[in-house]
Coordinates of C-alpha atoms in Angstrom, one line a residue:
Chain M
D1 CA -14.4 -7.0 13.1
G2 CA -10.7 -6.8 13.0
G3 CA -9.0 -4.1 11.1
I4 CA -7.1 -0.8 10.9
T5 CA -8.7 2.5 11.7
Q6 CA -7.4 5.9 10.9
S7 CA -8.7 9.2 12.1
P8 CA -9.6 11.7 11.0
K9 CA -10.5 11.0 7.4
Y10 CA -9.9 14.6 6.4
L11 CA -7.6 17.0 8.3
F12 CA -6.8 20.6 7.6
R13 CA -3.7 22.4 9.0
K14 CA -2.4 25.9 9.0
E15 CA 1.2 26.4 8.0
G16 CA 3.5 26.2 11.0
Q17 CA 1.3 23.9 13.0
N18 CA 2.1 20.3 14.0
V19 CA -0.7 17.8 13.5
T20 CA -1.1 14.1 14.6
L21 CA -2.7 11.4 12.6
S22 CA -4.1 8.4 14.5
C23 CA -3.7 4.8 13.5
E24 CA -5.1 1.9 15.5
Q25 CA -5.2 -1.8 14.8
N26 CA -6.9 -4.7 16.5
L27 CA -5.3 -7.5 14.4
N28 CA -2.7 -8.2 17.0
H29 CA 0.0 -7.4 14.5
D30 CA 3.5 -6.7 15.6
A31 CA 4.6 -4.4 12.7
M32 CA 3.0 -1.1 11.7
Y33 CA 3.9 1.3 8.9
W34 CA 3.2 4.8 7.6
Y35 CA 3.1 5.7 3.9
R36 CA 2.6 8.9 2.0
Q37 CA 0.8 9.0 -1.3
D38 CA 0.7 12.0 -3.6
P39 CA -1.8 12.4 -6.4
G40 CA -1.2 9.9 -9.2
Q41 CA 1.8 8.5 -7.4
G42 CA 2.8 5.3 -5.6
L43 CA 3.5 4.8 -2.0
R44 CA 6.5 6.1 -0.1
L45 CA 7.5 4.7 3.3
I46 CA 7.8 7.3 6.1
Y47 CA 8.3 5.2 9.3
Y48 CA 7.8 1.7 10.4
S49 CA 7.8 -0.1 13.7
Q50 CA 8.5 -3.8 14.3
I51 CA 7.8 -3.9 18.0
V52 CA 6.5 -1.7 20.8
N53 CA 8.9 1.1 21.8
D54 CA 11.0 0.7 18.6
F55 CA 10.7 2.3 15.2
Q56 CA 12.9 3.1 12.2
K57 CA 13.0 5.7 9.5
G58 CA 11.7 4.9 6.1
D59 CA 12.6 6.6 2.8
I60 CA 11.1 10.1 3.6
A61 CA 11.2 10.5 7.4
E62 CA 12.3 14.2 7.4
G63 CA 9.6 16.4 9.0
Y64 CA 7.7 13.5 10.5
S65 CA 7.8 11.8 13.9
V66 CA 6.1 8.7 15.4
S67 CA 5.7 6.8 18.6
R68 CA 4.8 3.2 19.5
E69 CA 3.9 3.0 23.1
K70 CA 1.2 0.4 22.6
K71 CA 1.0 -2.5 20.2
E72 CA -2.3 -1.3 18.8
S73 CA -1.4 2.3 18.1
F74 CA 1.1 4.0 15.9
P75 CA 0.4 7.8 15.6
L76 CA 2.2 10.0 13.1
T77 CA 3.0 13.6 13.7
V78 CA 3.5 15.9 10.8
T79 CA 5.7 18.7 12.0
S80 CA 6.1 22.2 10.8
A81 CA 9.5 21.1 9.4
Q82 CA 7.7 19.1 6.7
K83 CA 7.8 21.5 3.7
N84 CA 5.0 20.0 1.6
P85 CA 2.7 18.0 3.9
T86 CA -0.4 18.0 1.7
A87 CA -1.0 14.4 0.8
F88 CA -2.9 11.2 1.5
Y89 CA -1.5 9.2 4.5
L90 CA -1.9 5.5 4.8
C91 CA -1.2 3.3 7.8
A92 CA -0.6 -0.4 7.4
S93 CA 0.2 -3.4 9.6
S94 CA 1.5 -6.9 9.2
K95 CA 1.8 -9.9 11.6
L96 CA 5.5 -9.8 11.5
A97 CA 8.1 -7.4 10.2
G98 CA 10.2 -8.5 7.3
G99 CA 9.8 -11.9 5.8
T100 CA 7.1 -12.4 3.2
D101 CA 4.0 -11.5 5.2
T102 CA 1.0 -9.5 4.0
Q103 CA 0.4 -5.9 4.8
Y104 CA -3.1 -4.6 5.5
F105 CA -4.1 -1.0 5.1
G106 CA -6.3 1.5 6.8
P107 CA -8.7 3.8 5.0
G108 CA -6.3 6.7 4.9
T109 CA -6.2 10.4 6.1
R110 CA -6.2 13.2 3.7
L111 CA -4.2 16.1 5.0
T112 CA -4.5 19.6 3.5
V113 CA -2.3 22.5 4.5
L114 CA -4.2 25.8 4.2
Chain F
G1 CA 18.2 -4.8 -5.2
N2 CA 14.5 -5.4 -5.1
S3 CA 11.9 -3.6 -7.2
V4 CA 8.6 -3.8 -9.0
T5 CA 7.7 -2.4 -12.4
Q6 CA 4.2 -2.3 -13.7
M7 CA 2.7 -1.0 -16.9
E8 CA 1.8 2.6 -16.9
G9 CA -1.8 3.7 -17.2
P10 CA -4.4 4.7 -17.6
V11 CA -5.9 1.5 -19.1
T12 CA -9.3 2.1 -20.7
L13 CA -11.5 -0.8 -21.5
S14 CA -15.1 -1.4 -22.4
E15 CA -17.3 -3.5 -20.0
E16 CA -16.8 -7.3 -20.5
A17 CA -13.3 -6.8 -22.1
F18 CA -10.3 -8.9 -21.1
L19 CA -7.9 -7.3 -18.7
T20 CA -4.1 -7.7 -18.4
I21 CA -2.0 -5.5 -16.2
N22 CA 1.7 -6.4 -16.5
C23 CA 4.0 -6.6 -13.5
T24 CA 7.6 -7.7 -13.4
Y25 CA 9.9 -7.8 -10.4
T26 CA 13.5 -8.1 -9.4
A27 CA 14.4 -9.7 -6.2
T28 CA 17.5 -11.0 -4.4
G29 CA 15.6 -14.0 -3.0
Y30 CA 12.2 -15.6 -3.1
P31 CA 9.6 -12.9 -2.3
S32 CA 5.8 -13.1 -1.8
L33 CA 3.9 -11.2 -4.5
F34 CA 0.7 -9.2 -4.2
W35 CA -1.9 -7.2 -6.1
Y36 CA -3.7 -4.5 -4.2
V37 CA -6.6 -2.4 -5.4
Q38 CA -7.3 1.2 -4.4
Y39 CA -10.7 2.8 -5.0
P40 CA -10.9 6.7 -5.1
G41 CA -10.3 8.2 -1.7
E42 CA -9.8 4.9 0.0
G43 CA -6.9 2.8 1.3
L44 CA -5.4 -0.2 -0.4
Q45 CA -7.2 -3.5 -0.3
L46 CA -5.5 -6.8 -0.8
L47 CA -6.8 -8.3 -4.0
L48 CA -4.7 -11.5 -4.2
K49 CA -1.3 -12.9 -3.4
A50 CA 1.1 -15.7 -4.2
T51 CA 3.9 -16.9 -1.9
K52 CA 5.9 -19.2 -4.2
A53 CA 6.7 -20.0 -7.8
D54 CA 3.8 -21.3 -9.9
D55 CA 1.3 -20.4 -7.3
K56 CA -1.8 -18.7 -8.7
G57 CA -3.6 -16.1 -6.6
S58 CA -7.3 -15.5 -7.4
N59 CA -10.1 -13.4 -6.0
K60 CA -13.3 -11.8 -7.5
G61 CA -12.5 -13.1 -11.0
F62 CA -9.0 -11.7 -10.9
E63 CA -6.0 -14.0 -11.3
A64 CA -2.2 -13.8 -11.3
T65 CA 0.4 -16.5 -11.5
Y66 CA 3.9 -16.3 -9.9
R67 CA 6.3 -16.9 -12.7
K68 CA 9.8 -17.3 -11.5
E69 CA 11.3 -17.9 -14.9
T70 CA 10.0 -14.6 -16.3
T71 CA 10.0 -12.8 -12.9
S72 CA 6.4 -11.7 -13.6
F73 CA 3.0 -11.6 -11.8
H74 CA 0.6 -10.2 -14.4
L75 CA -3.0 -9.5 -13.3
E76 CA -5.8 -10.8 -15.5
K77 CA -9.6 -10.8 -15.5
G78 CA -11.7 -12.3 -18.2
S79 CA -14.6 -9.8 -18.2
V80 CA -14.2 -6.5 -16.5
Q81 CA -17.1 -4.5 -15.0
V82 CA -17.5 -0.7 -14.5
S83 CA -17.1 -1.4 -10.7
D84 CA -13.5 -2.6 -11.4
S85 CA -12.4 0.9 -12.2
A86 CA -9.7 1.7 -9.7
V87 CA -5.9 1.9 -9.3
Y88 CA -4.1 -1.5 -9.1
F89 CA -0.7 -1.9 -7.4
C90 CA 1.7 -4.8 -7.7
A91 CA 4.0 -5.4 -4.8
L92 CA 6.6 -7.8 -3.4
N93 CA 7.7 -8.5 0.1
F94 CA 11.1 -9.8 0.8
N95 CA 12.0 -8.5 4.2
K96 CA 10.6 -5.2 3.0
F97 CA 7.6 -4.2 0.9
Y98 CA 8.2 -2.7 -2.5
F99 CA 5.3 -1.3 -4.5
G100 CA 4.9 -0.5 -8.2
S101 CA 3.7 2.9 -9.2
G102 CA 0.1 1.8 -9.8
T103 CA -2.0 1.4 -12.9
K104 CA -5.3 3.2 -13.2
L105 CA -8.1 1.2 -14.9
N106 CA -11.1 2.9 -16.4
V107 CA -13.9 0.6 -17.5
K108 CA -16.6 2.2 -19.7
P109 CA -20.2 0.9 -19.9

């Protein structure tokens, strides 16, 4: 089955530690996205990538980093510079960037800072 | 600029009641419009979409019509079930995705 997988589902981090969230898709989509969702809130765009080896900052990129070495994979690192990282993180992909295409979402990773 | 505004929740209904969740948008061009549903602890699932004016998207008894004249894409369902309890997001895509803030639906038996 085609889809987007995120791992782990739950992640705990101590203050001051970096942590990497995994996102993999087998939909052959060019574009991938990371969103942050806080309780009772909408989605905020962290980073997006339109093509391998290229990515752009979204609305709240500070304290986060990404890489796009393979078409299928778009990992997100939450660094110690992110002051309030506890949140639900959603990865998404679309066939093409821009335009009017549909975004498809993974199941999410809930990050908690202890 | 582009934006999406949807009605604030929570919306609480009894089973078999009629549902409407309002969504209006502003866009500089002709976007595609979407409704996503999010169940607790899960990601967003595409519920339905419409790509041009007067298109009607439908799925699982839910419907929404792309109204260009009123810049709206209201979500409707004739008879809700307890299993429809979730958060619903309206969104548009015009070279970038814009999401509404979400509307929580509670359906009581």
